[in-house]
Amino acid sequence: VSVFLVGAGPGDPDLLTLRGARVLSSADVVVVDRLVDPRMLELARADARIVDVGKYPGAGSAAEDQAAINELLIAESRAGSLVVRLKGGDPNVFGRGAEEVAALTDAGEQVVVIPGITSAIGVPGLAGIPVTARGESSVLTVVSGHRVDDDDALPYNALAALDGTLVLLMAVEHRARIAQRLIEAGMDPRTPVGAIERGATSDERRVATTLAELGMVDLRAPAVIVVGAVAAHMGALGQRGGPSSRLEAIAALV
Ligand code: SAH
């Protein structure tokens, strides 16, 4: 076993699993993504090699970048290094984890997946939004809003009919179109929406809005957008640093 595909969680290094921290502290090579908090690398050995393969828009095609990452992981593993491939959130939630596992196993290398807290569930949770709640929502759907250029990209009618919690990742850019299509498909324009930018980091920002207003509010990536009745809970914990930050100060102690 020489490659560990580790979920880093949504931001704060404290949200890495104990198993993830253990392998990270033994790694010879750590291959990281853009969404991984640099503070997490303090857990690595001082002499570990850190390779940043963060993908920036326009830095080459996604497929080329991914092939290069796969080759790097295979080469390092063959060279006998203990490799940790650290990915934001959970490696298998819109993280191309499966592609890296397939590339490694096809090349005859062994790989172990260590799950992480996905931003889809953990970021709303930290902001006070339960993604399911008895009597409010018993369905949880997580979708990517990344390739929503054409109108058939998401099954809007099905999503609107579920009447549960809809979590949108990578959806900041196309949020206006997604909201409009969901309303056209029958979703109530007054449906609560909670958006959390840079969740679980020191500059987290929360925006409470509605489906009708989602396209108009100021929002920057990376953000998790929660659509559904449960989003109304976001106010309960208050803004970070705001009047109810005492609760967060208490949470920081535990
Ligand atoms: N594997 C990751 C998701 C990768 S897709 C996971 O399980 O969390 C990248 C998207 O995840 C971003 O566009 C954003 O929608 C969301 N995301 C990841 N980290 C986030 C964070 N700290 N705060 C808000 N959104 C985040």
XYZ file of N, CA, C and O and ligand atoms in Angstrom, residues 9-12 35 87-96 116-121 123 168-172 196-201 221-225, ligand 1:
178
model
N -11.479 17.253 4.577
C -12.557 18.007 5.217
C -12.668 19.383 4.570
O -11.907 19.726 3.668
N -13.616 20.178 5.044
C -13.958 21.416 4.340
C -13.009 22.590 4.549
O -13.129 23.588 3.840
N -12.097 22.540 5.505
C -11.235 23.709 5.703
C -10.371 23.558 6.934
O -9.239 23.086 6.844
N -10.919 23.934 8.071
C -10.188 23.864 9.327
C -9.498 22.510 9.497
O -10.143 21.463 9.386
N -8.192 23.492 -2.863
C -9.153 23.713 -1.775
C -8.634 23.296 -0.399
O -9.306 23.465 0.598
N -7.290 15.684 -0.633
C -8.307 16.381 -1.423
C -9.315 17.044 -0.494
O -9.644 16.505 0.549
N -9.826 18.186 -0.907
C -10.789 18.916 -0.083
C -12.052 18.101 0.155
O -12.492 17.339 -0.709
N -12.630 18.243 1.352
C -13.887 17.564 1.660
C -13.701 16.062 1.694
O -12.777 15.552 2.327
N -14.588 15.351 1.021
C -14.449 13.910 0.844
C -13.936 13.674 -0.577
O -14.432 14.289 -1.514
N -12.949 12.780 -0.741
C -12.344 12.627 -2.074
C -13.316 12.119 -3.141
O -13.078 12.313 -4.337
N -14.403 11.503 -2.691
C -15.324 10.910 -3.662
C -16.563 11.751 -3.940
O -17.478 11.297 -4.625
N -16.608 12.959 -3.400
C -17.741 13.833 -3.710
C -17.243 14.907 -4.676
O -16.529 15.829 -4.282
N -17.569 14.764 -5.928
C -17.121 15.681 -6.981
C -15.629 15.978 -6.862
O -15.201 17.114 -7.070
N -14.862 14.964 -6.535
C -13.437 15.185 -6.322
C -12.564 14.376 -7.261
O -11.352 14.360 -7.115
N -13.149 13.681 -8.205
C -12.426 12.840 -9.152
C -11.623 11.751 -8.449
O -10.648 11.231 -9.000
N -13.459 11.853 4.126
C -13.379 13.134 4.831
C -14.775 13.703 4.999
O -15.745 13.185 4.431
N -14.879 14.761 5.764
C -16.168 15.447 5.921
C -16.410 16.262 4.661
O -15.628 17.163 4.339
N -17.461 15.921 3.941
C -17.726 16.674 2.715
C -18.290 18.053 3.038
O -19.097 18.211 3.969
N -17.903 19.035 2.245
C -18.438 20.392 2.433
C -19.948 20.407 2.238
O -20.644 21.235 2.826
N -20.470 19.466 1.462
C -21.903 19.438 1.165
C -22.742 19.270 2.425
O -23.864 19.766 2.497
N -22.197 18.591 3.419
C -22.926 18.334 4.663
C -22.283 19.073 5.836
O -22.979 19.666 6.660
N -20.255 21.848 5.915
C -20.302 23.324 5.901
C -21.683 23.835 6.324
O -21.781 24.713 7.182
N -26.154 22.543 -3.542
C -25.482 22.834 -4.805
C -24.010 23.117 -4.544
O -23.674 24.017 -3.778
N -23.138 22.372 -5.176
C -21.701 22.654 -5.133
C -21.294 23.201 -6.500
O -21.932 22.912 -7.518
N -20.235 23.967 -6.522
C -19.706 24.538 -7.771
C -20.797 25.260 -8.564
O -20.837 25.197 -9.798
N -21.668 25.949 -7.859
C -22.845 26.512 -8.516
C -22.901 28.035 -8.446
O -23.892 28.629 -8.875
N -21.849 28.665 -7.926
C -21.903 30.124 -7.767
C -22.096 30.805 -9.122
O -22.960 31.672 -9.281
N -23.007 29.490 1.988
C -21.853 29.658 2.872
C -20.593 29.668 2.023
O -20.270 28.684 1.365
N -19.911 30.810 2.051
C -18.639 30.945 1.323
C -17.496 30.541 2.241
O -17.482 30.925 3.414
N -16.520 29.850 1.696
C -15.295 29.488 2.432
C -15.622 28.955 3.826
O -15.049 29.384 4.832
N -16.565 28.023 3.875
C -16.985 27.456 5.147
C -15.828 26.808 5.884
O -14.880 26.322 5.265
N -15.908 26.840 7.211
C -14.884 26.221 8.058
C -13.509 26.859 7.889
O -12.487 26.227 8.141
N -13.483 28.111 7.434
C -12.220 28.857 7.386
C -12.415 30.135 8.208
O -13.538 30.474 8.585
N -17.155 32.082 -5.089
C -16.745 30.690 -4.915
C -15.485 30.646 -4.044
O -14.708 31.620 -4.057
N -15.257 29.572 -3.310
C -16.122 28.392 -3.204
C -17.247 28.610 -2.189
O -17.031 29.163 -1.127
N -18.421 28.158 -2.573
C -19.561 28.264 -1.665
C -20.431 27.023 -1.777
O -20.512 26.397 -2.841
N -21.068 26.700 -0.659
C -22.090 25.662 -0.637
C -23.426 26.389 -0.592
O -23.615 27.294 0.215
N -24.345 26.016 -1.485
C -25.664 26.655 -1.525
C -26.703 25.605 -1.140
O -26.801 24.556 -1.789
N -14.762 16.924 -2.582
C -15.252 18.209 -2.111
C -16.053 18.946 -3.183
C -15.237 19.284 -4.415
S -16.145 20.273 -5.548
C -16.103 17.985 -0.865
O -16.472 16.850 -0.555
O -16.369 18.985 -0.173
C -15.682 21.889 -5.028
C -16.874 22.610 -4.445
O -17.087 22.214 -3.108
C -16.731 24.114 -4.383
O -17.029 24.720 -5.612
C -17.753 24.470 -3.326
O -19.067 24.389 -3.856
C -17.591 23.313 -2.371
N -16.667 23.588 -1.270
C -15.569 22.895 -0.941
N -15.000 23.382 0.176
C -15.776 24.419 0.578
C -15.738 25.333 1.681
N -14.780 25.275 2.603
N -16.715 26.258 1.771
C -17.698 26.326 0.865
N -17.774 25.495 -0.199
C -16.840 24.549 -0.342
